[in-house]
CSV table of C-alpha atoms and ligand atoms in Angstrom, one decimal:
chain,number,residue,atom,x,y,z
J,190,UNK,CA,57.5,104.0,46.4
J,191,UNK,CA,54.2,102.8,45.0
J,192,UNK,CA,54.0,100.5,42.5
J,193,UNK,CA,53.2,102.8,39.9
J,194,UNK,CA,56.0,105.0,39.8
J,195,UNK,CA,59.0,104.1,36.9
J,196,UNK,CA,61.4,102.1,38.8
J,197,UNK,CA,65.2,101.4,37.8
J,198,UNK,CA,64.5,97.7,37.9
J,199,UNK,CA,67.1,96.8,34.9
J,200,UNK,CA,69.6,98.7,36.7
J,201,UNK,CA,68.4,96.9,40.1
J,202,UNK,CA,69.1,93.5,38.8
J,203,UNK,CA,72.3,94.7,37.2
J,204,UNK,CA,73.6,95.5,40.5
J,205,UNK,CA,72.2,92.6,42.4
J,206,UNK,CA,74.1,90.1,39.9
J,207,UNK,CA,77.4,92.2,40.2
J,208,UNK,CA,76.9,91.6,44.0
J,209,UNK,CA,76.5,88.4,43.5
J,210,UNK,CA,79.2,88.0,41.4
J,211,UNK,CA,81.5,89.5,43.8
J,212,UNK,CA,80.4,87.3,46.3
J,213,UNK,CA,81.4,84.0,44.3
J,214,UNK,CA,84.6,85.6,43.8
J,215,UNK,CA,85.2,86.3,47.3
J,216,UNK,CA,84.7,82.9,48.6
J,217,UNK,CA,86.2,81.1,45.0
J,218,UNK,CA,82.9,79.9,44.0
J,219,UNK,CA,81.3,80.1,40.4
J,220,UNK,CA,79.2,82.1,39.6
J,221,UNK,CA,76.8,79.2,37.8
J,222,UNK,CA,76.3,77.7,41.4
J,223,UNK,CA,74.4,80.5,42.8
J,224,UNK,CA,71.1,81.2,40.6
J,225,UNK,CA,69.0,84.5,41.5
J,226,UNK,CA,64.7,84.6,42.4
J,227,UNK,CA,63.0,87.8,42.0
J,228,UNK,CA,60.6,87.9,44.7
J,229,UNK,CA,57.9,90.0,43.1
J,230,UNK,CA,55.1,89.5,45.5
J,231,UNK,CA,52.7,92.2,46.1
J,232,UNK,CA,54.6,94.1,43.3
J,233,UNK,CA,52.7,94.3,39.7
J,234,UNK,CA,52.6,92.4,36.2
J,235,UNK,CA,54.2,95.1,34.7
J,236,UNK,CA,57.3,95.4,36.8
J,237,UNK,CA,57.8,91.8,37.1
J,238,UNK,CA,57.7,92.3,32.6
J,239,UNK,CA,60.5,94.3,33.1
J,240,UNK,CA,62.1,92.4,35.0
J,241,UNK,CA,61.8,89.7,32.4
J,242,UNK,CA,63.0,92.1,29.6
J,243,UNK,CA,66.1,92.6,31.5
J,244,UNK,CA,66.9,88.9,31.3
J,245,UNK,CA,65.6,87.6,34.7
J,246,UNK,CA,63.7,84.0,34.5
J,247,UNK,CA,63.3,82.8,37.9
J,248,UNK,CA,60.5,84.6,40.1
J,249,UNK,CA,59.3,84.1,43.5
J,250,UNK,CA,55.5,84.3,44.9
J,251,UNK,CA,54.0,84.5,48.7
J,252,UNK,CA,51.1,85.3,48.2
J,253,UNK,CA,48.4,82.5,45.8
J,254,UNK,CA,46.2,84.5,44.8
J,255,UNK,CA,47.8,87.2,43.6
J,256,UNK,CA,50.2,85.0,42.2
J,257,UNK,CA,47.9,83.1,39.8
J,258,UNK,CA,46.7,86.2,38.4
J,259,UNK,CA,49.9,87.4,37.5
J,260,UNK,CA,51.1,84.1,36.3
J,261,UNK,CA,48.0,84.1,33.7
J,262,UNK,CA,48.9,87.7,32.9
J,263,UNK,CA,52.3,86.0,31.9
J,264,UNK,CA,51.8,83.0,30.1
J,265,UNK,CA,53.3,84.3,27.1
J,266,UNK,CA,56.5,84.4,28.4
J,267,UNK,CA,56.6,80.3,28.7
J,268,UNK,CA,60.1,80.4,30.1
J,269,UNK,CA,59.5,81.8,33.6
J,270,UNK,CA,60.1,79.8,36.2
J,271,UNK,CA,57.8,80.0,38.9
J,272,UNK,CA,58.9,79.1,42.9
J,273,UNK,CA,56.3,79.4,45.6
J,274,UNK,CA,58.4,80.9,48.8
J,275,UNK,CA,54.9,81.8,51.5
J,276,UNK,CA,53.6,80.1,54.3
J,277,UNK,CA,51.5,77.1,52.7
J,278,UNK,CA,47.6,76.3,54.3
J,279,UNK,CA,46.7,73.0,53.0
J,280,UNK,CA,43.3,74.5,51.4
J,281,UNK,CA,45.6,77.0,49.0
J,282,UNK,CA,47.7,73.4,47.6
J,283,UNK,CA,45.5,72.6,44.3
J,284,UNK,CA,46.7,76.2,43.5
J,285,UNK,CA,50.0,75.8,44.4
J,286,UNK,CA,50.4,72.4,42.3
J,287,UNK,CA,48.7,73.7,39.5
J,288,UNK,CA,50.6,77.2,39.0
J,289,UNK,CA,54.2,76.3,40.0
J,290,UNK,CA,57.4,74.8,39.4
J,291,UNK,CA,58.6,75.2,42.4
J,292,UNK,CA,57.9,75.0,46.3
J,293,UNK,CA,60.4,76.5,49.0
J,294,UNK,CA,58.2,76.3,52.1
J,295,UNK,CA,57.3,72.7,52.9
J,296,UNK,CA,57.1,72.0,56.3
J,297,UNK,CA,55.4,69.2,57.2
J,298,UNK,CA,54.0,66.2,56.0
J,299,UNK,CA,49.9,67.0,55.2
J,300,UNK,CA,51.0,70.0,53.2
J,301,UNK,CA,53.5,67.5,51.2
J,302,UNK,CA,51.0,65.3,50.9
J,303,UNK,CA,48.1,67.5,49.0
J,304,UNK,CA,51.0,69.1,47.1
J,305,UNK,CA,51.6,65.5,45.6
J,306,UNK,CA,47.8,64.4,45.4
J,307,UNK,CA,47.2,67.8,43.2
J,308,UNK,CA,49.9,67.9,41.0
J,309,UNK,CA,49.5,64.2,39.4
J,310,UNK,CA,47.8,65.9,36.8
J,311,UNK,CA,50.8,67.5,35.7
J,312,UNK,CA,53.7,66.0,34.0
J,313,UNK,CA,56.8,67.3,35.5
J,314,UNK,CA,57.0,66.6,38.8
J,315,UNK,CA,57.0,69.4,41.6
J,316,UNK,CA,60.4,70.8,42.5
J,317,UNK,CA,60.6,71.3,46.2
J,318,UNK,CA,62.6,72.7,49.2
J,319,UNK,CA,61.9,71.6,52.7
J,320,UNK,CA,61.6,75.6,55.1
J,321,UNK,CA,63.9,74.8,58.4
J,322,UNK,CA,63.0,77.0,61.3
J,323,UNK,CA,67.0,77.1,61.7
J,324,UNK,CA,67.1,79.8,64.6
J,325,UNK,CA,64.3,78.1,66.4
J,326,UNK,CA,61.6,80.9,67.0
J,327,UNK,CA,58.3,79.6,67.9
J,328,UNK,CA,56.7,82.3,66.1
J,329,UNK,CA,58.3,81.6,62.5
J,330,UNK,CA,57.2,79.0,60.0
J,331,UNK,CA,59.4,76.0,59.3
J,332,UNK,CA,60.4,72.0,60.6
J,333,UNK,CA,63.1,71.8,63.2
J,334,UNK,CA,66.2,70.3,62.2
J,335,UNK,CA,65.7,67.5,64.2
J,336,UNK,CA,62.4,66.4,62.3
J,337,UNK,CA,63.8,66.9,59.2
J,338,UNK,CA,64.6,63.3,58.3
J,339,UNK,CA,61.0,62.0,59.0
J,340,UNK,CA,59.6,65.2,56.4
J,341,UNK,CA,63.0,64.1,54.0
J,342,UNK,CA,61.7,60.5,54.0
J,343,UNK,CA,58.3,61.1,53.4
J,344,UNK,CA,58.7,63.7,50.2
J,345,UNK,CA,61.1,60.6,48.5
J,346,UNK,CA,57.9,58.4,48.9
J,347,UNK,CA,55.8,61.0,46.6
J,348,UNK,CA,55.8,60.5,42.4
J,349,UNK,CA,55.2,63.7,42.2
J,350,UNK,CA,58.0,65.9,44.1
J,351,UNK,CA,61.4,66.2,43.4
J,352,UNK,CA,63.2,67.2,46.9
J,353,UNK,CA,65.8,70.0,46.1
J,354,UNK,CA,66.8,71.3,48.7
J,355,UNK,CA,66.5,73.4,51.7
J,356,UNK,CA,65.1,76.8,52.2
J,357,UNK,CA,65.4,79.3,55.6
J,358,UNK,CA,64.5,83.1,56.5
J,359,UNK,CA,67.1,83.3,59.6
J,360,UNK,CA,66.2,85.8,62.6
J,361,UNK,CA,68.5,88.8,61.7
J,362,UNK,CA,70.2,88.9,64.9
J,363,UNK,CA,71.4,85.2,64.3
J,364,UNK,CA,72.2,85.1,60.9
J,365,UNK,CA,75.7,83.7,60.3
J,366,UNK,CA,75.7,81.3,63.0
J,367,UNK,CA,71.9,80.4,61.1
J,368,UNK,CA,73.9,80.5,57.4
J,369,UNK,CA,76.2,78.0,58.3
J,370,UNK,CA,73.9,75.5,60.4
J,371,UNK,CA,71.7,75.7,57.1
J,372,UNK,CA,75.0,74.9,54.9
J,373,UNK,CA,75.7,71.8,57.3
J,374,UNK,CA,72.7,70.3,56.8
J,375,UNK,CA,72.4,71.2,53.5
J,376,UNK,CA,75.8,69.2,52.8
J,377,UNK,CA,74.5,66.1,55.2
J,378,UNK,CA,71.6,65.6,52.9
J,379,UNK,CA,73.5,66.3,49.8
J,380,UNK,CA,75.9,62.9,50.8
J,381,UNK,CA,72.8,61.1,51.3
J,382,UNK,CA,71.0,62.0,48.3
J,383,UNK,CA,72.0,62.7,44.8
J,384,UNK,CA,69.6,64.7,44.0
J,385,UNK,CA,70.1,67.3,46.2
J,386,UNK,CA,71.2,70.7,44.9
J,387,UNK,CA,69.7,73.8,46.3
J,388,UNK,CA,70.2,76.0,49.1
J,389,UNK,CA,67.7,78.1,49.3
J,390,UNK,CA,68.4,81.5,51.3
J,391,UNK,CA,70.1,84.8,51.7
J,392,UNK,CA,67.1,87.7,50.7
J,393,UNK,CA,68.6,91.8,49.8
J,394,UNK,CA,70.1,92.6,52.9
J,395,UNK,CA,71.9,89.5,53.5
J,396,UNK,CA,73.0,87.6,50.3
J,397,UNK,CA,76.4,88.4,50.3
J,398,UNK,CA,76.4,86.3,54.0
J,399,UNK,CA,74.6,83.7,52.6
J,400,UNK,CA,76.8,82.9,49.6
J,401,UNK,CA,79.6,82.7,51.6
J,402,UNK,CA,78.1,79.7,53.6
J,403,UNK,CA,77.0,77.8,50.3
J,404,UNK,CA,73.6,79.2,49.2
J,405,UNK,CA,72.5,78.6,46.0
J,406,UNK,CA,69.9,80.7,45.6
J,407,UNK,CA,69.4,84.3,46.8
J,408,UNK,CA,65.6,85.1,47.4
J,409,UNK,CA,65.5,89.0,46.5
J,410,UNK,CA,62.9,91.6,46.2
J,411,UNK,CA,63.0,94.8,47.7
J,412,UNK,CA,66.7,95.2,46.2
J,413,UNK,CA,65.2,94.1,42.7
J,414,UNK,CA,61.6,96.1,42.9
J,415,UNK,CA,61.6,98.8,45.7
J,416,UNK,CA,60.2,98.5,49.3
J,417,UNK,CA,57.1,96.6,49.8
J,418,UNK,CA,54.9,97.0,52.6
J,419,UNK,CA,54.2,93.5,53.3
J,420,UNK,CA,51.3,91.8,54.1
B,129,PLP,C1,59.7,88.6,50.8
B,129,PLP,C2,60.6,87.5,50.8
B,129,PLP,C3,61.9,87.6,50.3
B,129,PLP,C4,62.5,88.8,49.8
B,129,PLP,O1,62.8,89.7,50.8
B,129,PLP,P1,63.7,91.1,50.4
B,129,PLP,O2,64.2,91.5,51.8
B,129,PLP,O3,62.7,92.0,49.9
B,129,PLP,O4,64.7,90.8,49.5
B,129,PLP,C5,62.7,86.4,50.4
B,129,PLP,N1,62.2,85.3,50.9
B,129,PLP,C6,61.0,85.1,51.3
B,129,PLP,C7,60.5,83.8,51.9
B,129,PLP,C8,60.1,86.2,51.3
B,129,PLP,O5,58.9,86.1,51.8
């Protein structure tokens, strides 16, 4: 599909929310505790509109500077809520800090760092989820569990980030057994810190999983806006 032809993305997001509905239901959670991102990366202004007209607030990037543009193209519609979800490189965090909301993929402590220096500017600080490498691939982005505490301890020193939560993109073969290492230490840090409150992961092909071990919030895209071919 290219990202010119008419795509059903009202009825997309219709479905997605039934399934996630459904979900809930199945494992007796509400429906208020799981909260939808449309990942619209490499996917156009236009269709992420639509998107918006259908009732959809939250949107996920990967890719800055793309993102940006888009984001200026949409500035009308204050109400979006922006979450960074791609691999970070420390030149890219002005942009980051400046454009977003929010920030799934922190993992490690100089990236933390400029994200904080940059967004001082700002008044509301920077929402943010720490990226776990939870299936432990030495190819994928993300802090191991294990050094999770040090990168924890550090984000409650900076003014300018909220921590959130945690965020993972399991290896497909591994994925309930990654689900439900993600939802221990997800509720771990929740008894240690109040303001803890989102899990971030599950993507199309796996949400239904996901909610079942505690996520609250689904990253979808290609479910929402057609197949990509990514980057
Ligand atoms: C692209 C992406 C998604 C969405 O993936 P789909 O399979 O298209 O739903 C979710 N999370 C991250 C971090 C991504 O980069």
């Amino acid at each position: 599909m290219t990202q010119n032809d008419i795509t059903p993305i009202k009825d997309n997001l219709a479905k997605i929310n039934l399934q996630i509905l459904i979900a809930c239901n199945k494992t007796e959670r509400s429906i208020s505790q799981v909260t939808l991102l449309a990942v619209s990366k490499t996917k156009t202004s236009a269709m992420i509109e639509q998107a918006y007209l259908a009732g959809q607030r939250e949107f996920g990037e990967s890719y800055i500077q793309e993102a940006v543009e888009k984001i200026a193209d949409l500035q009308k519609f204050s109400d979006i809520v922006w979450h960074f979800i791609g691999p970070i490189q420390s030149n890219k965090t002005r942009l980051i800090a400046e454009n977003f909301a929010w920030v799934h993929s922190i993992d490690r402590i100089k990236v933390a760092k400029r994200l904080n220096d940059h967004r001082s500017s700002q008044d509301t600080p920077l929402n943010v989820c720490l990226q776990v490498n939870i299936s432990g691939e030495e190819s994928k982005s993300g802090i191991a569990a294990e050094d999770l505490k040090e990168l924890v301890e550090f984000i409650n020193s900076c003014e300018h980030l909220t921590l959130r939560g945690l965020m993972a993109i399991p290896e497909k073969n591994a994925l309930t057994d990654s689900f439900e290492k993600m939802q221990q230490l997800f509720v771990k840090l929740k008894t240690e810190q109040s303001n803890i409150d989102t899990l971030s992961m599950g993507m199309s092909g796996d949400l239904t999983a996901a909610i079942a071990k505690g996520s609250t919030m689904v990253r979808v895209g290609s479910a929402i806006f057609g197949a990509r071919e990514d980057k």
